[in-house]
Coordinates of C-alpha atoms in Angstrom, one line a residue:
X1 CA 1.5 -24.3 -11.1
X2 CA 4.5 -26.0 -9.4
X3 CA 7.1 -26.9 -12.1
X4 CA 9.7 -28.3 -9.7
X5 CA 10.8 -31.8 -11.0
X6 CA 9.6 -34.7 -8.9
X7 CA 12.3 -36.5 -7.0
X8 CA 12.1 -39.5 -9.3
X9 CA 12.7 -37.3 -12.4
X10 CA 16.4 -37.6 -13.2
X11 CA 18.0 -34.9 -15.4
X12 CA 19.9 -36.3 -18.3
X13 CA 23.6 -35.5 -18.3
X14 CA 23.3 -33.6 -21.5
X15 CA 20.7 -31.3 -19.9
X16 CA 22.6 -30.8 -16.6
X17 CA 23.0 -27.1 -15.6
X18 CA 26.4 -26.6 -14.0
X19 CA 27.5 -23.8 -11.7
X20 CA 28.5 -20.7 -13.6
X21 CA 32.2 -20.8 -12.8
X22 CA 32.5 -24.5 -13.8
X23 CA 30.4 -23.8 -16.9
X24 CA 32.7 -21.0 -18.0
X25 CA 35.8 -23.0 -17.3
X26 CA 34.7 -26.0 -19.4
X27 CA 33.4 -23.7 -22.1
X28 CA 36.7 -21.9 -22.3
X29 CA 38.4 -25.3 -22.8
X30 CA 36.3 -26.0 -25.9
X31 CA 37.1 -22.6 -27.3
X32 CA 40.8 -22.9 -26.8
X33 CA 40.9 -26.3 -28.6
X34 CA 38.8 -25.3 -31.6
X35 CA 40.1 -21.7 -32.0
X36 CA 42.8 -22.9 -34.4
X37 CA 40.3 -23.6 -37.0
X38 CA 38.7 -20.1 -37.4
X39 CA 42.1 -18.4 -37.1
X40 CA 43.7 -20.7 -39.7
X41 CA 40.8 -20.4 -42.0
X42 CA 40.9 -16.6 -42.0
X43 CA 44.6 -16.4 -42.6
X44 CA 44.5 -19.2 -45.2
X45 CA 41.9 -17.2 -47.2
X46 CA 43.8 -13.9 -46.7
X47 CA 47.2 -15.3 -47.7
X48 CA 45.9 -17.4 -50.6
X49 CA 43.9 -14.6 -52.2
X50 CA 46.3 -11.8 -51.2
X51 CA 43.7 -9.9 -49.2
X52 CA 44.6 -6.7 -47.2
X53 CA 45.3 -7.3 -43.5
X54 CA 42.2 -5.4 -42.3
X55 CA 40.0 -7.6 -44.5
X56 CA 41.6 -10.7 -43.1
X57 CA 41.2 -9.6 -39.5
X58 CA 37.5 -8.7 -40.2
X59 CA 37.1 -12.1 -41.8
X60 CA 38.4 -13.8 -38.7
X61 CA 35.9 -11.9 -36.6
X62 CA 33.1 -13.0 -39.0
X63 CA 34.2 -16.6 -38.7
X64 CA 34.2 -16.5 -34.9
X65 CA 30.7 -14.9 -34.9
X66 CA 29.3 -17.5 -37.3
X67 CA 30.8 -20.4 -35.3
X68 CA 29.6 -19.0 -32.0
X69 CA 26.0 -18.4 -33.1
X70 CA 25.8 -21.7 -34.9
X71 CA 27.2 -23.5 -31.9
X72 CA 24.6 -21.9 -29.6
X73 CA 21.9 -22.9 -32.1
X74 CA 23.1 -26.5 -32.1
X75 CA 23.3 -26.7 -28.3
X76 CA 20.0 -24.9 -27.6
X77 CA 17.9 -26.4 -30.4
X78 CA 14.9 -24.4 -31.5
X79 CA 12.2 -24.8 -34.2
X80 CA 13.7 -27.9 -35.6
X81 CA 17.2 -26.4 -35.8
X82 CA 20.0 -27.9 -33.6
X83 CA 20.4 -31.3 -32.1
X84 CA 20.4 -30.1 -28.5
X85 CA 23.8 -31.8 -28.0
X86 CA 27.1 -30.3 -26.9
X87 CA 28.5 -29.3 -30.3
X88 CA 30.8 -26.5 -31.5
X89 CA 30.9 -25.4 -35.1
X90 CA 34.0 -24.7 -37.2
X91 CA 34.8 -23.7 -40.8
X92 CA 35.5 -27.2 -42.4
X93 CA 38.8 -27.8 -43.9
X94 CA 37.6 -29.5 -47.1
X95 CA 34.9 -26.9 -47.9
X96 CA 37.5 -24.2 -47.3
X97 CA 39.8 -25.6 -49.9
X98 CA 36.8 -25.8 -52.3
X99 CA 35.8 -22.3 -51.5
X100 CA 39.4 -21.1 -52.4
X101 CA 39.4 -23.1 -55.6
X102 CA 36.1 -21.5 -56.7
X103 CA 37.4 -18.0 -55.8
X104 CA 40.7 -18.6 -57.7
X105 CA 38.8 -20.0 -60.8
X106 CA 36.2 -17.2 -60.8
X107 CA 36.1 -14.5 -58.1
X108 CA 35.2 -14.1 -54.4
X109 CA 31.7 -12.9 -55.2
X110 CA 31.0 -16.2 -57.0
X111 CA 32.6 -18.2 -54.1
X112 CA 30.4 -16.4 -51.6
X113 CA 27.4 -17.2 -53.8
X114 CA 28.4 -20.9 -53.9
X115 CA 28.4 -21.0 -50.1
X116 CA 24.9 -19.5 -49.9
X117 CA 23.6 -21.8 -52.6
X118 CA 25.0 -24.8 -50.7
X119 CA 23.3 -23.7 -47.5
X120 CA 20.0 -23.7 -49.3
X121 CA 20.8 -27.0 -51.0
X122 CA 21.1 -28.6 -47.6
X123 CA 17.4 -28.1 -47.1
X124 CA 16.5 -29.6 -50.5
X125 CA 18.7 -32.7 -50.0
X126 CA 17.9 -33.4 -46.4
X127 CA 14.5 -35.3 -46.9
X128 CA 16.3 -37.7 -49.3
X129 CA 19.3 -38.1 -47.1
X130 CA 17.4 -39.0 -43.9
X131 CA 16.0 -42.1 -45.6
X132 CA 19.6 -43.5 -45.7
X133 CA 20.3 -43.3 -41.9
X134 CA 19.4 -46.9 -41.3
X135 CA 22.6 -47.7 -43.2
X136 CA 24.8 -46.2 -40.5
X137 CA 25.2 -49.0 -37.9
X138 CA 28.0 -49.0 -35.2
X139 CA 30.6 -50.5 -37.6
X140 CA 30.1 -47.5 -39.9
X141 CA 30.2 -45.0 -37.0
X142 CA 33.3 -46.5 -35.4
X143 CA 35.1 -46.5 -38.8
X144 CA 34.1 -42.9 -39.3
X145 CA 35.5 -41.8 -36.0
X146 CA 38.7 -43.6 -36.6
X147 CA 39.1 -41.9 -40.0
X148 CA 38.1 -38.5 -38.5
X149 CA 41.0 -38.9 -36.1
X150 CA 43.6 -39.9 -38.7
X151 CA 42.5 -37.2 -41.1
X152 CA 42.5 -34.4 -38.5
X153 CA 45.8 -35.5 -37.0
X154 CA 47.3 -35.3 -40.5
X155 CA 45.9 -31.8 -41.0
X156 CA 47.0 -30.4 -37.7
X157 CA 50.3 -32.2 -37.8
X158 CA 50.9 -30.2 -41.0
X159 CA 50.1 -27.0 -39.1
X160 CA 52.8 -27.9 -36.6
X161 CA 55.5 -28.5 -39.2
X162 CA 54.4 -25.7 -41.5
X163 CA 54.5 -25.7 -45.3
X164 CA 57.0 -28.1 -46.9
X165 CA 59.8 -26.2 -48.7
X166 CA 59.5 -23.1 -46.4
X167 CA 62.4 -22.1 -44.2
X168 CA 60.4 -22.8 -41.1
X169 CA 59.3 -26.3 -42.2
X170 CA 59.6 -28.8 -39.3
X171 CA 61.5 -26.4 -37.2
X172 CA 62.7 -27.8 -33.9
X173 CA 61.1 -25.0 -31.9
X174 CA 57.6 -25.5 -33.3
X175 CA 57.7 -29.3 -32.9
X176 CA 59.1 -28.9 -29.4
X177 CA 56.3 -26.6 -28.4
X178 CA 53.7 -29.1 -29.7
X179 CA 55.4 -32.1 -27.9
X180 CA 55.6 -30.1 -24.6
X181 CA 51.9 -29.3 -24.9
X182 CA 51.0 -32.9 -25.5
X183 CA 53.2 -34.1 -22.7
X184 CA 51.8 -31.6 -20.2
X185 CA 48.3 -32.6 -21.1
X186 CA 49.0 -36.3 -20.4
X187 CA 50.9 -35.4 -17.2
X188 CA 48.0 -33.3 -15.9
X189 CA 45.5 -36.0 -16.7
X190 CA 47.6 -38.5 -14.8
X191 CA 48.7 -36.4 -11.8
X192 CA 45.6 -34.2 -11.1
X193 CA 42.2 -35.2 -9.9
X194 CA 38.6 -33.8 -9.8
X195 CA 37.8 -30.7 -11.8
X196 CA 41.5 -30.1 -12.5
X197 CA 41.8 -33.5 -14.2
X198 CA 38.8 -32.7 -16.3
X199 CA 40.4 -29.6 -17.7
X200 CA 43.7 -31.3 -18.4
X201 CA 43.4 -30.4 -22.1
X202 CA 43.1 -26.7 -21.3
X203 CA 45.9 -26.8 -18.7
X204 CA 48.1 -28.5 -21.2
X205 CA 47.4 -25.7 -23.8
X206 CA 48.1 -23.0 -21.2
X207 CA 51.3 -24.8 -20.2
X208 CA 52.4 -24.8 -23.8
X209 CA 51.5 -21.1 -24.2
X210 CA 53.6 -20.4 -21.1
X211 CA 56.6 -22.2 -22.5
X212 CA 56.1 -20.2 -25.7
X213 CA 56.1 -16.9 -23.8
X214 CA 59.2 -17.8 -21.9
X215 CA 61.0 -18.9 -25.1
X216 CA 60.0 -15.8 -26.9
X217 CA 57.8 -17.6 -29.4
X218 CA 54.7 -15.8 -28.1
X219 CA 54.3 -12.1 -27.7
X220 CA 51.5 -9.8 -26.5
X221 CA 52.7 -6.7 -28.3
X222 CA 49.8 -6.4 -30.7
X223 CA 47.0 -7.5 -28.4
X224 CA 46.1 -4.0 -27.3
X225 CA 46.9 -2.3 -30.7
X226 CA 43.9 -1.4 -32.8
X227 CA 40.1 -1.0 -32.2
X228 CA 38.5 -2.4 -29.1
X229 CA 35.2 -3.4 -30.8
X230 CA 34.9 -5.1 -34.2
X231 CA 31.7 -5.6 -36.1
X232 CA 32.0 -8.0 -39.0
X233 CA 30.9 -6.5 -42.3
X234 CA 28.2 -8.3 -44.4
X235 CA 29.3 -9.2 -47.9
X236 CA 32.8 -7.9 -47.5
X237 CA 33.7 -8.9 -51.0
X238 CA 30.7 -7.3 -52.6
X239 CA 27.2 -8.7 -53.5
X240 CA 27.4 -12.5 -54.3
X241 CA 27.1 -14.0 -57.7
X242 CA 25.2 -17.2 -58.2
X243 CA 26.8 -19.6 -60.7
X244 CA 25.4 -23.1 -60.4
X245 CA 28.1 -24.8 -62.4
X246 CA 30.9 -23.1 -60.4
X247 CA 29.1 -24.0 -57.2
X248 CA 28.8 -27.7 -58.1
X249 CA 31.9 -28.9 -56.2
X250 CA 30.6 -27.3 -53.0
X251 CA 27.1 -28.7 -53.6
X252 CA 28.6 -32.2 -54.0
X253 CA 30.5 -31.8 -50.8
X254 CA 27.3 -30.9 -49.1
X255 CA 26.3 -34.6 -49.2
X256 CA 29.7 -35.5 -47.7
X257 CA 29.1 -33.0 -45.0
X258 CA 25.8 -34.5 -44.1
X259 CA 27.4 -37.9 -43.8
X260 CA 30.0 -36.5 -41.4
X261 CA 27.3 -34.7 -39.4
X262 CA 25.4 -38.0 -39.2
X263 CA 28.4 -39.9 -37.7
X264 CA 29.2 -37.0 -35.3
X265 CA 25.6 -36.8 -34.1
X266 CA 25.2 -40.5 -33.5
X267 CA 28.6 -40.7 -31.8
X268 CA 28.0 -37.7 -29.6
X269 CA 24.5 -38.8 -28.6
X270 CA 25.9 -42.2 -27.6
X271 CA 28.8 -40.6 -25.6
X272 CA 26.5 -38.2 -23.6
X273 CA 24.0 -41.0 -23.0
X274 CA 21.1 -39.2 -24.6
X275 CA 17.8 -41.2 -24.5
X276 CA 15.5 -41.9 -27.4
X277 CA 16.1 -42.4 -31.1
X278 CA 19.5 -40.8 -31.9
X279 CA 18.8 -40.9 -35.7
X280 CA 15.8 -38.7 -35.3
X281 CA 18.0 -35.8 -34.2
X282 CA 20.3 -36.0 -37.2
X283 CA 18.1 -33.7 -39.4
X284 CA 18.1 -31.1 -36.6
X285 CA 21.9 -31.1 -36.7
X286 CA 22.0 -30.7 -40.5
X287 CA 19.5 -27.9 -40.5
X288 CA 21.6 -26.0 -38.0
X289 CA 24.7 -26.6 -40.2
X290 CA 22.8 -25.2 -43.1
X291 CA 21.6 -22.1 -41.3
X292 CA 25.1 -21.5 -39.9
X293 CA 26.6 -21.8 -43.4
X294 CA 24.0 -19.4 -44.8
X295 CA 24.8 -16.9 -42.2
X296 CA 28.6 -17.4 -42.6
X297 CA 28.3 -17.1 -46.4
X298 CA 26.7 -13.7 -46.0
X299 CA 29.8 -12.6 -44.1
X300 CA 32.3 -14.0 -46.5
X301 CA 33.1 -17.3 -44.9
X302 CA 33.0 -20.9 -46.2
X303 CA 30.7 -23.6 -44.8
X304 CA 30.3 -23.6 -41.0
X305 CA 29.8 -27.2 -40.0
X306 CA 29.7 -29.5 -36.9
X307 CA 33.1 -30.1 -35.4
X308 CA 34.4 -33.4 -34.4
X309 CA 37.0 -31.7 -32.2
X310 CA 34.8 -31.3 -29.2
X311 CA 33.8 -35.0 -29.2
X312 CA 37.3 -35.7 -27.9
X313 CA 36.9 -33.0 -25.3
X314 CA 33.7 -34.5 -24.0
X315 CA 35.2 -37.9 -23.8
X316 CA 38.3 -36.6 -22.0
X317 CA 36.5 -34.5 -19.4
X318 CA 33.4 -36.6 -18.9
X319 CA 31.4 -33.4 -18.9
X320 CA 28.3 -34.0 -21.2
X321 CA 26.2 -30.9 -20.6
X322 CA 25.2 -28.9 -23.7
X323 CA 25.2 -25.8 -21.6
X324 CA 29.0 -25.9 -21.7
X325 CA 29.0 -25.5 -25.5
X326 CA 26.4 -22.8 -25.2
X327 CA 28.9 -20.9 -23.0
X328 CA 31.6 -21.7 -25.5
X329 CA 29.4 -20.2 -28.3
X330 CA 28.9 -17.1 -26.3
X331 CA 32.6 -16.8 -25.8
X332 CA 33.2 -17.1 -29.5
X333 CA 30.7 -14.3 -30.1
X334 CA 32.7 -12.2 -27.6
X335 CA 35.9 -13.1 -29.5
X336 CA 34.3 -11.8 -32.7
X337 CA 33.1 -8.5 -31.2
X338 CA 35.8 -7.6 -28.8
X339 CA 38.9 -7.3 -30.9
X340 CA 41.7 -7.6 -28.3
X341 CA 40.3 -11.0 -27.3
X342 CA 40.5 -12.2 -30.9
X343 CA 44.1 -10.8 -31.1
X344 CA 45.0 -12.6 -27.9
X345 CA 43.7 -15.9 -29.3
X346 CA 45.7 -15.3 -32.4
X347 CA 48.8 -14.7 -30.4
X348 CA 48.9 -18.3 -29.2
X349 CA 51.4 -20.1 -31.4
X350 CA 49.9 -22.5 -34.0
X351 CA 52.2 -25.3 -32.7
X352 CA 50.6 -25.1 -29.2
X353 CA 47.0 -25.0 -30.5
X354 CA 47.7 -27.8 -33.0
X355 CA 49.5 -29.9 -30.4
X356 CA 46.4 -29.7 -28.2
X357 CA 44.2 -30.6 -31.2
X358 CA 46.3 -33.6 -32.0
X359 CA 45.9 -35.3 -28.6
X360 CA 42.2 -34.5 -28.7
X361 CA 41.8 -36.0 -32.1
X362 CA 43.7 -39.1 -31.0
X363 CA 41.0 -39.5 -28.3
X364 CA 38.4 -39.5 -31.0
X365 CA 40.2 -42.4 -32.6
X366 CA 40.2 -44.3 -29.3
X367 CA 36.4 -43.7 -29.1
X368 CA 36.1 -45.2 -32.6
X369 CA 38.1 -48.2 -31.6
X370 CA 35.9 -48.7 -28.5
X371 CA 32.8 -48.8 -30.7
X372 CA 34.4 -51.2 -33.0
X373 CA 35.3 -53.5 -30.1
X374 CA 31.6 -54.3 -29.8
X375 CA 31.4 -55.5 -33.4
X376 CA 31.6 -59.2 -34.2
X377 CA 34.5 -59.6 -36.5
X378 CA 34.0 -63.3 -36.8
X379 CA 31.5 -62.4 -39.4
X380 CA 33.0 -62.0 -42.9
X381 CA 30.7 -59.0 -43.6
X382 CA 32.0 -57.0 -40.7
X383 CA 35.6 -57.9 -41.3
X384 CA 35.5 -56.9 -45.0
X385 CA 33.4 -53.8 -44.2
X386 CA 36.1 -52.4 -41.9
X387 CA 39.0 -53.6 -44.1
X388 CA 37.6 -52.0 -47.3
X389 CA 36.6 -48.8 -45.5
X390 CA 40.1 -48.3 -43.9
X391 CA 41.8 -49.1 -47.2
X392 CA 39.7 -46.6 -49.2
X393 CA 39.7 -44.0 -46.4
X394 CA 43.4 -44.1 -45.4
X395 CA 44.9 -44.1 -48.9
X396 CA 44.0 -40.5 -49.8
X397 CA 44.9 -39.3 -46.3
X398 CA 48.4 -40.8 -46.2
X399 CA 49.1 -40.5 -49.9
X400 CA 48.1 -37.0 -50.9
X401 CA 47.5 -36.7 -54.6
X402 CA 46.6 -40.4 -54.9
X403 CA 43.7 -39.5 -57.2
X404 CA 45.3 -36.5 -58.9
X405 CA 45.0 -38.0 -62.4
X406 CA 41.3 -38.3 -62.0
X407 CA 38.8 -35.6 -63.2
X408 CA 38.6 -32.6 -60.8
X409 CA 34.9 -33.2 -59.9
X410 CA 35.7 -36.8 -58.9
X411 CA 38.7 -35.8 -56.8
X412 CA 36.4 -33.9 -54.4
X413 CA 34.9 -37.2 -53.2
X414 CA 37.7 -39.6 -53.9
X415 CA 40.4 -37.4 -52.3
X416 CA 38.4 -37.0 -49.1
X417 CA 39.5 -39.9 -47.0
X418 CA 36.6 -39.5 -44.5
X419 CA 34.0 -39.4 -47.3
X420 CA 35.5 -42.4 -49.2
X421 CA 35.9 -44.5 -46.0
X422 CA 32.4 -43.8 -44.8
X423 CA 30.9 -44.3 -48.3
X424 CA 32.8 -47.6 -48.6
X425 CA 31.7 -48.8 -45.2
X426 CA 28.1 -48.1 -46.0
X427 CA 28.2 -49.8 -49.4
X428 CA 30.1 -52.9 -48.3
X429 CA 27.8 -53.2 -45.2
X430 CA 24.8 -53.1 -47.5
X431 CA 26.4 -55.7 -49.8
X432 CA 26.9 -58.2 -47.0
X433 CA 23.9 -57.5 -44.8
X434 CA 21.1 -55.9 -46.8
X435 CA 21.3 -57.6 -50.1
X436 CA 20.2 -61.3 -50.0
X437 CA 20.9 -63.5 -47.0
X438 CA 23.3 -62.2 -44.3
X439 CA 26.5 -64.1 -44.1
X440 CA 27.1 -66.4 -41.2
X441 CA 30.0 -66.1 -38.7
X442 CA 33.2 -67.6 -40.0
X443 CA 33.5 -69.8 -37.0
X444 CA 30.0 -71.1 -37.6
X445 CA 28.8 -69.8 -34.2
X446 CA 26.0 -67.4 -33.4
X447 CA 26.3 -63.7 -33.9
X448 CA 27.2 -61.6 -30.9
X449 CA 24.3 -60.2 -28.8
X450 CA 25.1 -56.7 -30.2
X451 CA 24.9 -57.3 -33.9
X452 CA 26.6 -54.2 -35.0
X453 CA 26.4 -55.2 -38.6
X454 CA 22.7 -54.6 -38.9
X455 CA 21.7 -51.2 -40.2
X456 CA 18.3 -51.0 -38.6

């Protein structure tokens, strides 16, 4: 039977198959931008818990493997797992902090058990969570993207400066490397054209790395030292222990993670121009997050969740094919298994990678602003929804420790600016537009054609 598409059948941009060389180039760009997260996660766990170097290196390989396989699953989509969108997966910052807190309060076996329990809990909570998707209109999604940008810029800005109080804090060399990387990225986007303009982010990172080599901040001395092939070890800390009470903070964060995944799914589906009901694919995304976290937990990692980082890459390049992130996932698997590649990725200075990440996250914020431009702020409900969400979301981001006097279990949600901002946006939007009669525009006129305040 002839399966050749008819001339009238147009392939959606998200399903476009690119030439192999182009595919690998764009995939590499995704990997270079998100590589900081797995590397940072492994060394944060190793340094915080005082693990031996070989255990830390093995953990980094495990994180790369889990991220790569989960990213492929998200992009391919099979048996109800994966949104079939161009996603990459990373170890989330907030769940990593919770993982470390559990490990310090109990032990690593209990922390590993908490990750596995949370992966299973995703499946139990998902049917209830999907009923709430109608309460995520454009004003909530736009607010969420803006808060994602602010939160991630703060986190990666902290990676550029280093730990406060340390001798290297805010060193001129590190900040200069980050600024050079950002400046080169902007210049490449302005001066180049065609495919070169689309990979401006990657070229900016490579330019920053080149400056680091010339200045002596980057060395290749240890890249070829050690084994060539690395196989991550299952349960590197021993067989997991399952303690429901100790796992509670991570289980609570699971709901926050599903909220983040919802916003990222709807935003990405909109950006790539996917047809159909975007909300229908949210459960597929969350199931893939759950499976990736289960797999990662078995190899000693924290939760592996959908990344907002590559949303900025998609917007910057205009390349919307999910086959690009399939290629990126395959490269992450290679990074996990071929040890010199992983050591090469680790050799790139944190300031260069974080500088690249900052410009990408700023693009995510611009995307949020673009969505909010379509919202009618002459309506009191929309104005107060955004104002309240930004107030509750930005406070814990710009004032760390704002809720430090509150009980520990409340700080998990209250101290997460993205979670608080999103939750506030949803609740205030419900208050104005789903309870009783919807408020009229302040100027007395009709609502805008795109009534972004409506939840369904």
